[in-house]
Every structure is written in structure tokens, then in C-alpha cells.
PDB file of C-alpha atoms in Angstrom:
ATOM      1  CA  MET T   5     -85.470 -17.118 103.490  1.00 43.00           C
ATOM      2  CA  ASN T   6     -85.125 -20.657 104.893  1.00 51.00           C
ATOM      3  CA  HIS T   7     -87.702 -23.306 104.118  1.00 59.00           C
ATOM      4  CA  ASN T   8     -88.619 -25.816 106.780  1.00 79.00           C
ATOM      5  CA  LEU T   9     -87.707 -29.202 105.387  1.00 92.00           C
ATOM      6  CA  PRO T  10     -88.096 -32.761 106.737  1.00 92.00           C
ATOM      7  CA  ALA T  11     -85.238 -33.904 108.942  1.00 93.00           C
ATOM      8  CA  ALA T  12     -83.766 -36.211 106.294  1.00 95.00           C
ATOM      9  CA  MET T  13     -83.456 -33.350 103.803  1.00 95.00           C
ATOM     10  CA  GLU T  14     -81.860 -31.096 106.422  1.00 95.00           C
ATOM     11  CA  GLN T  15     -79.348 -33.864 107.172  1.00 95.00           C
ATOM     12  CA  TRP T  16     -78.479 -34.161 103.478  1.00 96.00           C
ATOM     13  CA  LEU T  17     -77.883 -30.425 103.166  1.00 95.00           C
ATOM     14  CA  ASP T  18     -75.717 -30.552 106.282  1.00 95.00           C
ATOM     15  CA  TYR T  19     -73.765 -33.444 104.760  1.00 94.00           C
ATOM     16  CA  LEU T  20     -73.172 -31.417 101.587  1.00 94.00           C
ATOM     17  CA  ARG T  21     -72.061 -28.426 103.636  1.00 92.00           C
ATOM     18  CA  THR T  22     -69.664 -30.251 105.973  1.00 92.00           C
ATOM     19  CA  ASN T  23     -68.439 -33.198 103.893  1.00 90.00           C
ATOM     20  CA  LYS T  24     -68.654 -31.851 100.345  1.00 86.00           C
ATOM     21  CA  ARG T  25     -67.924 -28.190 101.147  1.00 86.00           C
ATOM     22  CA  TYR T  26     -70.757 -26.948  98.950  1.00 86.00           C
ATOM     23  CA  SER T  27     -71.150 -23.187  98.828  1.00 85.00           C
ATOM     24  CA  ALA T  28     -73.918 -21.346 100.613  1.00 86.00           C
ATOM     25  CA  HIS T  29     -75.318 -20.301  97.226  1.00 86.00           C
ATOM     26  CA  THR T  30     -75.545 -23.915  95.998  1.00 89.00           C
ATOM     27  CA  LEU T  31     -77.052 -25.123  99.270  1.00 92.00           C
ATOM     28  CA  ALA T  32     -79.699 -22.387  99.129  1.00 92.00           C
ATOM     29  CA  ALA T  33     -80.609 -23.475  95.597  1.00 92.00           C
ATOM     30  CA  TYR T  34     -80.881 -27.122  96.699  1.00 94.00           C
ATOM     31  CA  ARG T  35     -83.047 -26.061  99.626  1.00 95.00           C
ATOM     32  CA  ARG T  36     -85.465 -24.294  97.259  1.00 94.00           C
ATOM     33  CA  ASP T  37     -85.539 -27.326  94.947  1.00 95.00           C
ATOM     34  CA  LEU T  38     -86.262 -29.742  97.776  1.00 95.00           C
ATOM     35  CA  ALA T  39     -88.980 -27.413  99.062  1.00 95.00           C
ATOM     36  CA  GLN T  40     -90.773 -27.793  95.722  1.00 94.00           C
ATOM     37  CA  LEU T  41     -91.197 -31.502  96.422  1.00 95.00           C
ATOM     38  CA  THR T  42     -92.482 -31.029  99.962  1.00 94.00           C
ATOM     39  CA  ARG T  43     -94.861 -28.301  98.756  1.00 93.00           C
ATOM     40  CA  LEU T  44     -96.345 -30.635  96.133  1.00 93.00           C
ATOM     41  CA  TYR T  45     -96.659 -33.550  98.569  1.00 93.00           C
ATOM     42  CA  PRO T  46     -97.057 -31.959 102.025  1.00 91.00           C
ATOM     43  CA  ASP T  47     -98.824 -34.943 103.591  1.00 89.00           C
ATOM     44  CA  ILE T  48     -96.868 -37.850 102.109  1.00 88.00           C
ATOM     45  CA  ASP T  49     -93.921 -39.541 103.796  1.00 91.00           C
ATOM     46  CA  LEU T  50     -90.790 -39.072 101.681  1.00 92.00           C
ATOM     47  CA  ALA T  51     -89.941 -42.729 102.184  1.00 93.00           C
ATOM     48  CA  THR T  52     -93.118 -43.824 100.419  1.00 93.00           C
ATOM     49  CA  LEU T  53     -92.935 -41.539  97.356  1.00 93.00           C
ATOM     50  CA  SER T  54     -92.998 -43.509  94.099  1.00 93.00           C
ATOM     51  CA  SER T  55     -91.605 -42.822  90.650  1.00 93.00           C
ATOM     52  CA  PRO T  56     -95.098 -42.056  89.229  1.00 93.00           C
ATOM     53  CA  GLN T  57     -95.558 -39.455  91.963  1.00 94.00           C
ATOM     54  CA  ILE T  58     -92.202 -37.863  91.105  1.00 94.00           C
ATOM     55  CA  ARG T  59     -93.270 -37.788  87.434  1.00 92.00           C
ATOM     56  CA  THR T  60     -96.546 -36.154  88.441  1.00 93.00           C
ATOM     57  CA  ALA T  61     -94.653 -33.553  90.464  1.00 92.00           C
ATOM     58  CA  ILE T  62     -92.465 -32.687  87.473  1.00 91.00           C
ATOM     59  CA  ALA T  63     -95.538 -32.517  85.228  1.00 90.00           C
ATOM     60  CA  ARG T  64     -97.227 -30.105  87.620  1.00 91.00           C
ATOM     61  CA  LEU T  65     -94.172 -27.856  87.718  1.00 91.00           C
ATOM     62  CA  HIS T  66     -93.995 -27.991  83.945  1.00 88.00           C
ATOM     63  CA  ALA T  67     -97.651 -26.974  83.726  1.00 88.00           C
ATOM     64  CA  SER T  68     -96.842 -23.946  85.887  1.00 89.00           C
ATOM     65  CA  GLN T  69     -94.609 -22.686  83.026  1.00 86.00           C
ATOM     66  CA  MET T  70     -91.330 -23.705  84.643  1.00 87.00           C
ATOM     67  CA  SER T  71     -88.587 -24.012  82.044  1.00 86.00           C
ATOM     68  CA  PRO T  72     -87.079 -27.390  81.074  1.00 85.00           C
ATOM     69  CA  ARG T  73     -83.709 -26.184  82.360  1.00 84.00           C
ATOM     70  CA  SER T  74     -85.166 -25.397  85.800  1.00 90.00           C
ATOM     71  CA  LEU T  75     -87.009 -28.712  85.881  1.00 91.00           C
ATOM     72  CA  ALA T  76     -83.790 -30.566  85.092  1.00 90.00           C
ATOM     73  CA  ARG T  77     -82.016 -28.787  87.958  1.00 92.00           C
ATOM     74  CA  ILE T  78     -84.843 -29.526  90.403  1.00 94.00           C
ATOM     75  CA  LEU T  79     -85.000 -33.199  89.462  1.00 93.00           C
ATOM     76  CA  SER T  80     -81.222 -33.437  89.827  1.00 93.00           C
ATOM     77  CA  ALA T  81     -81.533 -32.179  93.430  1.00 95.00           C
ATOM     78  CA  TRP T  82     -84.258 -34.717  94.164  1.00 96.00           C
ATOM     79  CA  ARG T  83     -82.170 -37.523  92.686  1.00 94.00           C
ATOM     80  CA  GLY T  84     -79.164 -36.448  94.720  1.00 95.00           C
ATOM     81  CA  PHE T  85     -81.126 -36.424  97.948  1.00 96.00           C
ATOM     82  CA  TYR T  86     -82.611 -39.859  97.391  1.00 96.00           C
ATOM     83  CA  ALA T  87     -79.297 -41.324  96.195  1.00 95.00           C
ATOM     84  CA  TRP T  88     -77.852 -40.315  99.584  1.00 96.00           C
ATOM     85  CA  TRP T  89     -80.916 -41.264 101.653  1.00 95.00           C
ATOM     86  CA  VAL T  90     -81.937 -44.624 100.082  1.00 94.00           C
ATOM     87  CA  PRO T  91     -79.076 -46.673 101.600  1.00 94.00           C
ATOM     88  CA  LEU T  92     -79.307 -44.868 104.949  1.00 93.00           C
ATOM     89  CA  ALA T  93     -83.051 -45.387 105.270  1.00 92.00           C
ATOM     90  CA  LYS T  94     -82.866 -48.844 103.645  1.00 92.00           C
ATOM     91  CA  LEU T  95     -85.413 -47.869 100.997  1.00 91.00           C
ATOM     92  CA  SER T  96     -86.011 -50.180  98.059  1.00 89.00           C
ATOM     93  CA  LEU T  97     -85.291 -47.639  95.291  1.00 91.00           C
ATOM     94  CA  ASN T  98     -84.594 -44.052  94.341  1.00 94.00           C
ATOM     95  CA  PRO T  99     -87.987 -42.844  93.019  1.00 94.00           C
ATOM     96  CA  ALA T 100     -86.393 -39.976  91.062  1.00 93.00           C
ATOM     97  CA  LYS T 101     -83.709 -42.075  89.372  1.00 91.00           C
ATOM     98  CA  ASN T 102     -85.428 -42.906  86.061  1.00 89.00           C
ATOM     99  CA  VAL T 103     -87.746 -39.911  85.818  1.00 90.00           C
ATOM    100  CA  LYS T 104     -87.096 -37.700  82.795  1.00 86.00           C
ATOM    101  CA  THR T 105     -87.716 -34.014  82.344  1.00 78.00           C
ATOM    102  CA  PRO T 106     -88.790 -32.233  79.156  1.00 74.00           C
ATOM    103  CA  LYS T 107     -85.806 -31.969  76.853  1.00 75.00           C
ATOM    104  CA  VAL T 108     -83.612 -28.941  77.475  1.00 65.00           C
ATOM    105  CA  PRO T 109     -83.213 -27.135  74.150  1.00 63.00           C
ATOM    106  CA  LYS T 110     -79.690 -26.767  72.828  1.00 61.00           C
ATOM    107  CA  SER T 111     -78.254 -23.315  73.265  1.00 60.00           C
ATOM    108  CA  LEU T 112     -78.477 -21.431  70.016  1.00 55.00           C
ATOM    109  CA  PRO T 113     -75.207 -20.061  68.741  1.00 56.00           C
ATOM    110  CA  LYS T 114     -74.903 -16.337  69.216  1.00 75.00           C
ATOM    111  CA  ALA T 115     -74.849 -14.423  65.976  1.00 77.00           C
ATOM    112  CA  LEU T 116     -74.684 -10.720  65.211  1.00 82.00           C
ATOM    113  CA  SER T 117     -77.315  -9.133  63.036  1.00 81.00           C
ATOM    114  CA  VAL T 118     -76.180  -8.007  59.596  1.00 78.00           C
ATOM    115  CA  GLU T 119     -76.337  -4.409  60.781  1.00 84.00           C
ATOM    116  CA  GLN T 120     -74.127  -5.170  63.776  1.00 86.00           C
ATOM    117  CA  THR T 121     -71.638  -7.034  61.617  1.00 84.00           C
ATOM    118  CA  GLN T 122     -71.449  -4.133  59.167  1.00 86.00           C
ATOM    119  CA  ALA T 123     -70.947  -1.733  62.083  1.00 86.00           C
ATOM    120  CA  LEU T 124     -68.170  -3.933  63.449  1.00 87.00           C
ATOM    121  CA  LEU T 125     -66.271  -4.186  60.175  1.00 88.00           C
ATOM    122  CA  ASP T 126     -66.989  -0.749  58.701  1.00 84.00           C
ATOM    123  CA  HIS T 127     -66.548   1.503  61.734  1.00 76.00           C
ATOM    124  CA  PRO T 128     -65.378   4.920  60.430  1.00 61.00           C
ATOM    125  CA  ALA T 129     -62.930   5.400  63.334  1.00 57.00           C
ATOM    126  CA  ARG T 130     -60.707   2.742  61.777  1.00 59.00           C
ATOM    127  CA  GLN T 131     -60.904   3.658  58.121  1.00 57.00           C
ATOM    128  CA  ALA T 132     -57.960   6.062  58.270  1.00 56.00           C
ATOM    129  CA  GLN T 133     -55.761   3.779  60.364  1.00 69.00           C
ATOM    130  CA  ASN T 134     -52.980   2.384  58.208  1.00 78.00           C
ATOM    131  CA  ALA T 135     -50.673   0.927  60.861  1.00 88.00           C
ATOM    132  CA  PRO T 136     -49.813  -2.698  60.018  1.00 92.00           C
ATOM    133  CA  ILE T 137     -51.543  -3.991  63.156  1.00 93.00           C
ATOM    134  CA  HIS T 138     -54.817  -2.305  62.201  1.00 92.00           C
ATOM    135  CA  LEU T 139     -54.591  -3.580  58.629  1.00 93.00           C
ATOM    136  CA  ARG T 140     -53.866  -7.098  59.907  1.00 95.00           C
ATOM    137  CA  ASP T 141     -56.823  -7.024  62.291  1.00 94.00           C
ATOM    138  CA  GLN T 142     -59.193  -5.751  59.600  1.00 93.00           C
ATOM    139  CA  ALA T 143     -58.068  -8.554  57.286  1.00 94.00           C
ATOM    140  CA  MET T 144     -58.408 -11.219  59.990  1.00 95.00           C
ATOM    141  CA  PHE T 145     -61.931 -10.247  60.962  1.00 94.00           C
ATOM    142  CA  GLU T 146     -63.119  -9.734  57.385  1.00 91.00           C
ATOM    143  CA  LEU T 147     -61.783 -13.221  56.692  1.00 91.00           C
ATOM    144  CA  LEU T 148     -63.445 -14.808  59.734  1.00 89.00           C
ATOM    145  CA  TYR T 149     -66.799 -13.391  58.660  1.00 86.00           C
ATOM    146  CA  ALA T 150     -66.359 -13.910  54.919  1.00 82.00           C
ATOM    147  CA  SER T 151     -65.319 -17.544  55.187  1.00 83.00           C
ATOM    148  CA  GLY T 152     -66.688 -18.816  58.492  1.00 82.00           C
ATOM    149  CA  LEU T 153     -63.317 -20.062  59.704  1.00 86.00           C
ATOM    150  CA  ARG T 154     -62.621 -21.509  63.115  1.00 85.00           C
ATOM    151  CA  LEU T 155     -60.036 -19.575  65.109  1.00 90.00           C
ATOM    152  CA  SER T 156     -57.594 -22.487  64.886  1.00 89.00           C
ATOM    153  CA  GLU T 157     -57.983 -22.520  61.094  1.00 90.00           C
ATOM    154  CA  LEU T 158     -57.345 -18.783  60.842  1.00 94.00           C
ATOM    155  CA  VAL T 159     -54.058 -18.757  62.751  1.00 94.00           C
ATOM    156  CA  GLN T 160     -52.595 -21.728  60.846  1.00 93.00           C
ATOM    157  CA  LEU T 161     -53.013 -20.082  57.421  1.00 96.00           C
ATOM    158  CA  ASP T 162     -49.926 -19.373  55.318  1.00 96.00           C
ATOM    159  CA  THR T 163     -49.588 -16.841  52.518  1.00 96.00           C
ATOM    160  CA  HIS T 164     -49.211 -19.747  50.056  1.00 95.00           C
ATOM    161  CA  TYR T 165     -48.669 -23.498  50.131  1.00 95.00           C
ATOM    162  CA  VAL T 166     -45.318 -24.443  51.657  1.00 94.00           C
ATOM    163  CA  LYS T 167     -43.752 -27.893  51.947  1.00 94.00           C
ATOM    164  CA  LYS T 168     -40.288 -28.343  53.406  1.00 90.00           C
ATOM    165  CA  ASP T 169     -38.430 -31.173  55.131  1.00 85.00           C
ATOM    166  CA  ASN T 170     -39.943 -30.441  58.547  1.00 88.00           C
ATOM    167  CA  TYR T 171     -42.966 -28.354  57.649  1.00 92.00           C
ATOM    168  CA  GLU T 172     -46.087 -28.434  55.474  1.00 93.00           C
ATOM    169  CA  SER T 173     -48.817 -25.789  55.378  1.00 93.00           C
ATOM    170  CA  ALA T 174     -52.019 -26.726  57.180  1.00 91.00           C
ATOM    171  CA  GLY T 175     -53.921 -23.990  55.332  1.00 92.00           C
ATOM    172  CA  TRP T 176     -53.075 -21.330  52.792  1.00 95.00           C
ATOM    173  CA  LEU T 177     -54.344 -18.391  50.774  1.00 95.00           C
ATOM    174  CA  ASN T 178     -54.781 -18.283  47.012  1.00 92.00           C
ATOM    175  CA  LEU T 179     -55.723 -14.673  46.397  1.00 90.00           C
ATOM    176  CA  ALA T 180     -55.600 -14.997  42.601  1.00 90.00           C
ATOM    177  CA  GLU T 181     -58.263 -17.726  42.725  1.00 88.00           C
ATOM    178  CA  GLN T 182     -60.212 -15.937  45.475  1.00 85.00           C
ATOM    179  CA  GLU T 183     -60.110 -18.943  47.784  1.00 87.00           C
ATOM    180  CA  LEU T 184     -58.543 -20.548  50.845  1.00 87.00           C
ATOM    181  CA  THR T 185     -57.467 -24.108  51.429  1.00 88.00           C
ATOM    182  CA  VAL T 186     -58.267 -24.978  55.023  1.00 86.00           C
ATOM    183  CA  LYS T 187     -57.482 -28.053  57.095  1.00 84.00           C
ATOM    184  CA  GLY T 188     -60.156 -28.396  59.764  1.00 75.00           C
ATOM    185  CA  LYS T 189     -61.198 -30.931  62.366  1.00 71.00           C
ATOM    186  CA  GLY T 190     -60.135 -34.489  61.655  1.00 68.00           C
ATOM    187  CA  ASN T 191     -57.505 -33.145  59.241  1.00 75.00           C
ATOM    188  CA  LYS T 192     -60.210 -32.743  56.593  1.00 76.00           C
ATOM    189  CA  THR T 193     -59.253 -30.268  53.885  1.00 83.00           C
ATOM    190  CA  ARG T 194     -61.800 -27.959  52.276  1.00 83.00           C
ATOM    191  CA  LEU T 195     -61.806 -25.053  49.830  1.00 82.00           C
ATOM    192  CA  VAL T 196     -63.452 -21.854  51.038  1.00 82.00           C
ATOM    193  CA  PRO T 197     -64.291 -18.885  48.764  1.00 81.00           C
ATOM    194  CA  LEU T 198     -63.350 -15.307  49.583  1.00 82.00           C
ATOM    195  CA  GLY T 199     -65.734 -12.379  49.337  1.00 80.00           C
ATOM    196  CA  ARG T 200     -64.725  -9.064  47.789  1.00 85.00           C
ATOM    197  CA  LYS T 201     -64.303  -7.229  51.107  1.00 87.00           C
ATOM    198  CA  ALA T 202     -62.041  -9.961  52.457  1.00 89.00           C
ATOM    199  CA  GLN T 203     -59.974  -9.938  49.245  1.00 91.00           C
ATOM    200  CA  GLU T 204     -59.476  -6.181  49.478  1.00 92.00           C
ATOM    201  CA  ALA T 205     -58.522  -6.296  53.161  1.00 93.00           C
ATOM    202  CA  LEU T 206     -56.099  -9.176  52.574  1.00 95.00           C
ATOM    203  CA  SER T 207     -54.428  -7.399  49.665  1.00 95.00           C
ATOM    204  CA  THR T 208     -53.929  -4.288  51.799  1.00 94.00           C
ATOM    205  CA  TRP T 209     -52.570  -6.351  54.691  1.00 96.00           C
ATOM    206  CA  LEU T 210     -50.198  -8.360  52.487  1.00 97.00           C
ATOM    207  CA  ALA T 211     -48.616  -5.110  51.305  1.00 96.00           C
ATOM    208  CA  ALA T 212     -47.944  -4.131  54.941  1.00 94.00           C
ATOM    209  CA  ARG T 213     -47.102  -7.597  56.221  1.00 96.00           C
ATOM    210  CA  PRO T 214     -43.309  -7.475  55.552  1.00 96.00           C
ATOM    211  CA  SER T 215     -42.990  -4.715  58.166  1.00 94.00           C
ATOM    212  CA  LEU T 216     -43.887  -7.234  60.893  1.00 94.00           C
ATOM    213  CA  LEU T 217     -41.327  -9.831  59.811  1.00 94.00           C
ATOM    214  CA  LYS T 218     -38.313  -9.845  62.142  1.00 93.00           C
ATOM    215  CA  PRO T 219     -34.831 -11.385  61.925  1.00 93.00           C
ATOM    216  CA  ALA T 220     -35.896 -13.662  64.774  1.00 91.00           C
ATOM    217  CA  THR T 221     -39.109 -14.837  63.063  1.00 93.00           C
ATOM    218  CA  PRO T 222     -39.194 -18.650  63.416  1.00 92.00           C
ATOM    219  CA  GLU T 223     -38.541 -20.489  60.170  1.00 91.00           C
ATOM    220  CA  ASN T 224     -41.975 -22.132  60.168  1.00 91.00           C
ATOM    221  CA  ASP T 225     -43.652 -18.750  60.708  1.00 95.00           C
ATOM    222  CA  ILE T 226     -41.950 -16.853  57.868  1.00 94.00           C
ATOM    223  CA  ASN T 227     -44.875 -17.654  55.581  1.00 95.00           C
ATOM    224  CA  ALA T 228     -47.622 -17.270  58.218  1.00 96.00           C
ATOM    225  CA  LEU T 229     -50.453 -15.182  56.803  1.00 97.00           C
ATOM    226  CA  PHE T 230     -50.992 -13.321  60.083  1.00 97.00           C
ATOM    227  CA  LEU T 231     -48.077 -12.245  62.257  1.00 97.00           C
ATOM    228  CA  GLY T 232     -47.876 -10.871  65.777  1.00 95.00           C
ATOM    229  CA  GLU T 233     -45.919  -7.782  66.746  1.00 93.00           C
ATOM    230  CA  ARG T 234     -42.822  -9.870  67.484  1.00 92.00           C
ATOM    231  CA  GLY T 235     -42.811 -11.410  64.028  1.00 94.00           C
ATOM    232  CA  ALA T 236     -44.058 -14.886  64.919  1.00 95.00           C
ATOM    233  CA  ARG T 237     -47.329 -16.475  63.775  1.00 96.00           C
ATOM    234  CA  ILE T 238     -50.193 -14.787  65.580  1.00 96.00           C
ATOM    235  CA  SER T 239     -51.590 -16.696  68.564  1.00 94.00           C
ATOM    236  CA  PRO T 240     -55.300 -17.482  69.105  1.00 94.00           C
ATOM    237  CA  ARG T 241     -55.238 -15.428  72.307  1.00 94.00           C
ATOM    238  CA  VAL T 242     -54.030 -12.311  70.510  1.00 95.00           C
ATOM    239  CA  VAL T 243     -56.803 -12.696  67.919  1.00 95.00           C
ATOM    240  CA  GLN T 244     -59.365 -12.882  70.714  1.00 94.00           C
ATOM    241  CA  LEU T 245     -58.006  -9.813  72.494  1.00 94.00           C
ATOM    242  CA  GLN T 246     -57.765  -7.761  69.303  1.00 93.00           C
ATOM    243  CA  LEU T 247     -61.333  -8.609  68.319  1.00 92.00           C
ATOM    244  CA  LYS T 248     -62.513  -7.511  71.748  1.00 90.00           C
ATOM    245  CA  LYS T 249     -60.802  -4.133  71.220  1.00 88.00           C
ATOM    246  CA  PHE T 250     -62.194  -3.987  67.688  1.00 86.00           C
ATOM    247  CA  ALA T 251     -65.739  -4.495  68.980  1.00 87.00           C
ATOM    248  CA  GLN T 252     -65.366  -1.937  71.776  1.00 85.00           C
ATOM    249  CA  LEU T 253     -64.247   0.713  69.294  1.00 82.00           C
ATOM    250  CA  SER T 254     -67.231  -0.137  67.081  1.00 81.00           C
ATOM    251  CA  GLU T 255     -69.624   0.051  70.046  1.00 77.00           C
ATOM    252  CA  VAL T 256     -71.158  -3.321  69.164  1.00 79.00           C
ATOM    253  CA  PRO T 257     -72.770  -4.633  72.365  1.00 75.00           C
ATOM    254  CA  GLY T 258     -72.017  -7.976  73.993  1.00 75.00           C
ATOM    255  CA  GLN T 259     -68.997 -10.230  74.196  1.00 79.00           C
ATOM    256  CA  ILE T 260     -67.652 -10.570  70.674  1.00 88.00           C
ATOM    257  CA  HIS T 261     -65.263 -13.471  70.150  1.00 87.00           C
ATOM    258  CA  PRO T 262     -64.019 -15.112  66.920  1.00 90.00           C
ATOM    259  CA  HIS T 263     -66.657 -17.853  66.984  1.00 83.00           C
ATOM    260  CA  VAL T 264     -69.395 -15.183  66.927  1.00 86.00           C
ATOM    261  CA  LEU T 265     -68.188 -14.218  63.448  1.00 85.00           C
ATOM    262  CA  ARG T 266     -68.336 -17.874  62.357  1.00 82.00           C
ATOM    263  CA  HIS T 267     -71.895 -18.139  63.673  1.00 80.00           C
ATOM    264  CA  SER T 268     -72.825 -14.876  61.976  1.00 81.00           C
ATOM    265  CA  PHE T 269     -71.386 -16.111  58.668  1.00 78.00           C
ATOM    266  CA  ALA T 270     -73.451 -19.308  58.885  1.00 75.00           C
ATOM    267  CA  SER T 271     -76.731 -17.748  59.948  1.00 74.00           C
ATOM    268  CA  HIS T 272     -76.577 -14.861  57.460  1.00 70.00           C
ATOM    269  CA  LEU T 273     -75.686 -17.153  54.580  1.00 70.00           C
ATOM    270  CA  LEU T 274     -78.444 -19.623  55.427  1.00 61.00           C
ATOM    271  CA  GLN T 275     -81.011 -16.853  55.583  1.00 61.00           C
ATOM    272  CA  SER T 276     -80.176 -15.792  52.073  1.00 53.00           C
ATOM    273  CA  ALA T 277     -79.090 -18.965  50.331  1.00 53.00           C
ATOM    274  CA  GLN T 278     -81.309 -21.521  52.136  1.00 50.00           C
ATOM    275  CA  ASP T 279     -78.791 -24.233  51.242  1.00 48.00           C
ATOM    276  CA  LEU T 280     -77.916 -26.212  54.347  1.00 48.00           C
ATOM    277  CA  ARG T 281     -75.573 -28.596  52.539  1.00 56.00           C
ATOM    278  CA  ALA T 282     -73.562 -25.740  51.084  1.00 54.00           C
ATOM    279  CA  VAL T 283     -73.185 -24.099  54.482  1.00 55.00           C
ATOM    280  CA  GLN T 284     -72.188 -27.470  55.959  1.00 55.00           C
ATOM    281  CA  GLU T 285     -69.399 -27.717  53.385  1.00 55.00           C
ATOM    282  CA  LEU T 286     -68.240 -24.158  53.965  1.00 56.00           C
ATOM    283  CA  LEU T 287     -68.136 -24.614  57.743  1.00 58.00           C
ATOM    284  CA  GLY T 288     -66.413 -27.978  57.533  1.00 55.00           C
ATOM    285  CA  HIS T 289     -69.034 -29.790  59.621  1.00 53.00           C
ATOM    286  CA  ALA T 290     -68.734 -33.566  59.434  1.00 49.00           C
ATOM    287  CA  ASN T 291     -72.444 -34.033  60.185  1.00 59.00           C
ATOM    288  CA  ILE T 292     -75.359 -32.074  58.793  1.00 51.00           C
ATOM    289  CA  SER T 293     -76.973 -32.170  62.259  1.00 52.00           C
ATOM    290  CA  THR T 294     -74.267 -29.793  63.515  1.00 49.00           C
ATOM    291  CA  THR T 295     -75.218 -27.288  60.821  1.00 47.00           C
ATOM    292  CA  GLN T 296     -78.958 -27.691  61.376  1.00 51.00           C
ATOM    293  CA  ILE T 297     -78.853 -25.754  64.640  1.00 52.00           C
ATOM    294  CA  TYR T 298     -78.594 -22.587  62.536  1.00 53.00           C
ATOM    295  CA  THR T 299     -81.970 -23.277  60.961  1.00 49.00           C
ATOM    296  CA  ARG T 300     -83.562 -22.680  64.372  1.00 46.00           C
ATOM    297  CA  LEU T 301     -82.370 -19.092  64.559  1.00 45.00           C
ATOM    298  CA  ASP T 302     -84.866 -16.341  63.842  1.00 38.00           C
ATOM    299  CA  PHE T 303     -83.602 -14.904  60.579  1.00 40.00           C
ATOM    300  CA  GLN T 304     -86.578 -12.838  59.524  1.00 38.00           C
ATOM    301  CA  HIS T 305     -85.229  -9.506  60.773  1.00 35.00           C
ATOM    302  CA  LEU T 306     -82.111 -10.018  58.636  1.00 36.00           C
ATOM    303  CA  ALA T 307     -83.755 -10.583  55.257  1.00 36.00           C
ATOM    304  CA  LYS T 308     -83.915  -6.995  53.984  1.00 37.00           C
ATOM    305  CA  ALA T 309     -80.255  -6.312  54.780  1.00 37.00           C
ATOM    306  CA  TYR T 310     -78.903  -8.850  52.320  1.00 39.00           C
ATOM    307  CA  ASP T 311     -76.968  -8.321  49.178  1.00 44.00           C
ATOM    308  CA  GLN T 312     -77.224 -11.590  47.283  1.00 46.00           C
ATOM    309  CA  ALA T 313     -75.955 -14.585  49.277  1.00 53.00           C
ATOM    310  CA  HIS T 314     -73.685 -12.697  51.665  1.00 60.00           C
ATOM    311  CA  PRO T 315     -73.643  -8.990  52.445  1.00 61.00           C
ATOM    312  CA  ARG T 316     -69.883  -8.591  51.901  1.00 64.00           C
ATOM    313  CA  ALA T 317     -69.345 -11.185  49.215  1.00 53.00           C
ATOM    314  CA  LYS T 318     -69.925  -9.457  45.887  1.00 54.00           C
ATOM    315  CA  ARG T 319     -67.194 -11.173  44.001  1.00 49.00           C
ATOM    316  CA  LYS T 320     -65.331  -9.723  41.055  1.00 50.00           C
ATOM    317  CA  ASN T 321     -65.878 -11.493  37.779  1.00 47.00           C
TER     318      ASN T 321
END
């Protein structure tokens, strides 16, 4: 449905269509956004609208329960129109330029529930699968959830610390001490503990790992903790694809990617431990503000599913 707009607005939309090659979908959205302004001020000349009137228009839309994200989009369309029209019409200012909308909330990180995470990692269809690839995948995903690693940190892990003339480990496993040494953003090194489930999965994988080593394995990949089918260090893309298959087999809904397991680690641990600083250290966040976003998640439905600080982290004494 087309909205009848003032001639200046129609000219702007035509300019976007012919000069900027905007899509029909985008132009239709702009048309709706511009129509909001003309609906709120049907009897006022666009050339005389002031910044206070634009603020009032936004306030009225906000009062009608319009979301901050929608308000930001609408105001952006108004600004764009006036930015184009002001010099053409020789107006004194863009009335929408310095108007602010209610703050758009940051997107919360997506996290699985504890029950979904358990279903993902414990799916019975995989329990009898002993092929090296399956054992590797189980170990990788147990580790991502147990330790909250970034994908880049996972793939750079070695089986132990290695330093040679042209190579030094950027991260490594110490199974005896139940911990990882990880080099994260800004080359900052941190120690990360391992839970019992991750230890068990890693031990099983390490026993099968030699079968994936090949004569052509690159020298710097010989000690890589996780190997691909060709014998080289596993790539981030392969991890992503394997986790997608893993999730489909487990019938866990939604798009599951490695960072979802990191978010799940953080949110589940915070719910139980309530120690933001500790989670900041474990995640390798430089600023506590980055970690604080997890405190805004609704954790209440997770509380009963916990086993101490982390549902898979009962550590052996």
C-alpha cells in the first residue's frame, strides 16, 4: 500500500531509487517511516518543522509502545530526508539532526539452557560412536562448554607446550593439572580449568588422535590438539560445520555455533557462582563491562539444573 507523501519526500525516494539504486523493500520501509511524520503533523509545512517538534513526534511514537529499535530506524529516515532536502530548499537546519531516540538495548548473547546443553553433549545416538572424528568432535565441544573458549583459542591449542626455532605454542593442554593455557585477544595468556567431562572426552580423543596424523602433516601441526581428516590442524570452519551436524543429530533447535557454547558457559556459571570477576577471568575479557552483559540474562529457569558451579565440572580430587 502506497502512502501519499508531500512532493519533496516523493522526490527523495525517487532520488534513492534512481541514483542510489535502493531496493524496493528499503524504499517501501522509508515510505512508511516518512508517513509517520506526516501523520503526526498533517497540517504543518515540512520546511517549518523544528527540532522540538521532531522530539515530540518521537516521544509520541514511543508512548504508542514502539520499540527503541524501530524509533531509531524511523528517525534515521527523517534525518536522511532532511539531509538531502535542506540544501535544495535552502533551509537553515536539519531539524532531525540532533534528536536522540531511547537507547537501543544491546543484543543479549544467545545461550542454551542447561537442559539443551546436556542434550547436545549427551545425545545417546553418539555414545557408541568410536570413530576418531566423533571422539574429536565430542572433545572439542565438551571443551568449548567446559572452558568458555573462543573458537580461535580452541583451534590453536597444542597437546603440550612446544617451542622450536620457528614455532611456539599459542595455547596448550595440561591434562595432569586439569587446565589449559590459552592466549587470547591482545596476546594475553590465561589459565583455564577443565571440568571432569571435558577431561574424560580429551583423554579418549588423545588415545585416538594418532590415527589422524599423516606423513604430510605440517611440522607446526604435529602437536595440534585437534586435527582435521587430512592430518593438519583443524580449521575454524570445520569446527563450525561439525558443531552444526552435532546439534542437528541432538535435535537442539536453533543455529548452534561455537560462540553459543561460550555464552552458555558464561551464563550458566554466573547463575550458579554469582562471581562476575571470576567469569571475566575465565572468559579472558579485558573489561568487566564486556562480562556484565551476561548479568542481564534471565537465569531463573536454570537454577534447579545446576550441579555446584557448573553442571559438567565435578572435578576429581
